[in-house]
C-alpha cells in the first residue's frame, strides 16, 4: 500500500517526505496528489451530460453510416431482396396502364389535406433571422429543435382574428413540391405524381392547389386569394388541354376544402368567385375524394379538448409525465394545444350532423361492429348478420364520444346521473399569470367549471359543440363564424348562402352538374378512433385538466376499447361512416343534397400492411396517408384521368357494412 501511495502522490524535492506506512490514515487523506502527465494516471469522471452526448453521438454516427451504406448500394438491391423473400413485385400502376395504351387526357388537380402541405417563412421576429423562405413546416423540421418557443410562436395564428400575428407572415409553399413529401423519405403525393408521369402527365397538366391549411377556408381567400388562384388555374388547364374537364383529387381535409370551393366558385362576388351556376359542370369531370372526413372525425374532438389522440395517450401510458414536463423549456402538450387552437381549420372537422349521424346514448349506426368478424372482399350491398352472442360480446356505445370513466361509457343511459354543465359557474381562476400563455383558455376555468364538465358524464355528438364552447369560448367564437355542424331543414333558406355552411355536406347542395362524378375513396380494416374514456388529472401548475384514461381496456382482446379509446372500422383517422355515408346514401341518386343526381361511387381499399421492412409503407395500405401509395387506388385515379367512368372501374367496391350503417341513419333526403 505504501508503494502505491508514493506513486500516486509523488511530490517535488523540497516538499516533505511521503508518510510512512505506519502513519495514521488521516495523514494520508490530507496529502494532496500532484497531477502527473502520464496517461495511465489521468482520471476522468463522466457526468450525465457527457454520457448523453456520447450516446447521441453514437446514434448519429450509426445513423449516418447506415444512410451512407443505403445510398451506396445499388438502387435495385432492396427490390432484389424483397422479391427474393416475397416474390416478384407487380408492375407499378403507371407502367401497367402504359402497357394497356392509356395516356394523359384530363388535367388533374391535387388538393392536399391538413398538415401535409409545406409552409415557409416570409416575415418573422428576430429569433427567425436568416430563415427567409425556409420551411417552418415540412422538410426536416430542424427549427423545432433549434428554437422551439420561437417556432411555436411563428406557427401560431392570432387567437382573436385567426389570421397572421403582428410581424409574422408564414405562407404555403407552391408547386408540386408543396406536398409531394412531408419529410425526407416520407411521401404524400410523390408516388401518385410519379405514376401519373408514366402515362404522360407533367406540370402543364398537373397542379397542386396548395393553401395555408391553418386558416379557415374562407380566410384562405381573404388573405391569400387561394380560391381565386385555384379557379384561374383550373380554367387555364381546361383551356390549354383542348377543353377537357379536370379531375380533382382532394385528400383528407382537402376534401371538405374543395367542397367549400365548389360553392364559393359559383356564388356571386364579392363573397364568392362569380363563376355562375354552371361553372362546375363546365370545368370538372370528376372529384375523387381520398380519405375524406365529410362528416368530421372524433379525433378532432380529442385534439381540441385535451391535445390528445390514441398515439399520444399511449405514449403517456408508457412514460407518465414526460409530455406534461418542461421539455425543451416548454410544456409540450400545453404549447401544442395553444398553437393548434389558433388553427381555425381544425374546427372544420368537428363531427357534423349530431346524434342523427353519430348516434345517441344507447345507439349508433355501427352497433354490432366486431373487429375480428369484419368481412373481406365484399363487393355487394347485401347485409349479413352476426349472431347475437357476437354482437353482445363486442358491444360498444359508439354514440358516446366522450365519457368520464368507463362506468359511464358502458352503463345504460337510465342509470347515468348527469348534472347539466351548460351555464355552470366556472369558479375562481385556478392558474397563475405564468400559465396564461400555456393554457390558452383553460386559465379562465376554475375548479367549478372543470368539475361541471366531468359531472355531465357522457357527451354525444350533439353535446360536443356546446362542450367546446364551454371550455374554449374564444376559439369556438372564431370557429362558429366559419363553420357549422348541423343538418339543414330547408336548403332553400337564404341563410345557407353564407360561407360558414359551404363545407358541411348536410347544409349545402352539390352543384348542378349531372355529368360530373363524385368518388369516396378510403381505406378500411384499421382500428379508427370513435370514442374516448376520460378522467380528471391531478391538479398541477399549467396542467391540462382532462386526460384520456389509458387504464380503460376491454377484457376481450377482440374488443373495441384499448387504452381508453373506442375504435371502429376506418383508415386509422377517419371512420368509414364519415368517409362513406354521403356517397353511399346522402348523395346517392337525386336527393335534396344532390338535386341534379350526380353519380356517386364508394371505393374502399382493404388494408394490407407490408410483408417486410424493405417494402417501406407498402403498396396495399389503407392507412390515411399511406393509402396515397396504394397501387389499386393509384390505378383507379389514372384510369379516370385517362377518360374512364365509375361504371368502367366496376362501380362500388365495399368491404365494410357502410350501406347497412347508412340505412340506420334516419335522415330526410
XYZ file of C-alpha atoms in Angstrom, residues 256 293-304 345-359 398-402 459-466 468 476 483-487 503-507 529-532 573-575 577-578:
62
model
C -64.153 19.473 -47.437
C -63.805 13.468 -43.374
C -67.143 14.588 -44.870
C -68.953 14.343 -41.541
C -65.991 15.143 -39.291
C -63.786 12.951 -37.102
C -63.938 12.228 -33.347
C -60.146 12.545 -33.377
C -60.561 16.307 -33.861
C -62.578 16.480 -30.632
C -59.837 14.828 -28.575
C -57.248 17.121 -30.124
C -59.170 20.294 -29.301
C -59.172 24.730 -39.886
C -59.156 22.133 -37.094
C -62.715 23.152 -36.240
C -63.865 22.177 -39.744
C -63.516 18.514 -38.702
C -65.683 18.567 -35.588
C -68.372 15.857 -36.093
C -71.346 17.124 -38.105
C -74.968 16.052 -38.014
C -75.248 15.490 -34.271
C -76.898 12.377 -32.875
C -78.791 11.739 -36.128
C -75.491 10.762 -37.782
C -73.210 9.638 -34.952
C -75.736 8.050 -32.602
C -70.176 4.462 -30.034
C -72.637 7.333 -29.724
C -70.852 8.368 -26.521
C -67.909 10.249 -27.997
C -66.597 11.363 -24.597
C -71.143 13.612 -24.341
C -72.721 12.656 -27.657
C -72.158 14.457 -30.962
C -74.988 16.886 -30.170
C -73.193 17.913 -26.941
C -69.687 18.277 -28.393
C -70.062 21.782 -29.814
C -71.542 23.059 -26.520
C -66.024 23.028 -26.712
C -65.290 28.498 -30.831
C -68.156 26.514 -39.830
C -71.466 24.882 -38.989
C -72.227 21.370 -37.764
C -75.976 20.862 -38.103
C -78.467 19.442 -40.598
C -68.067 22.820 -46.114
C -70.885 20.899 -44.397
C -72.454 18.439 -46.886
C -75.573 18.291 -44.685
C -76.201 22.028 -45.059
C -60.843 6.382 -33.131
C -64.565 6.704 -32.417
C -64.971 7.467 -28.692
C -62.883 8.208 -25.590
C -58.050 8.631 -38.796
C -61.466 8.840 -40.490
C -64.200 6.328 -39.542
C -69.147 6.188 -41.597
C -67.794 9.717 -42.071
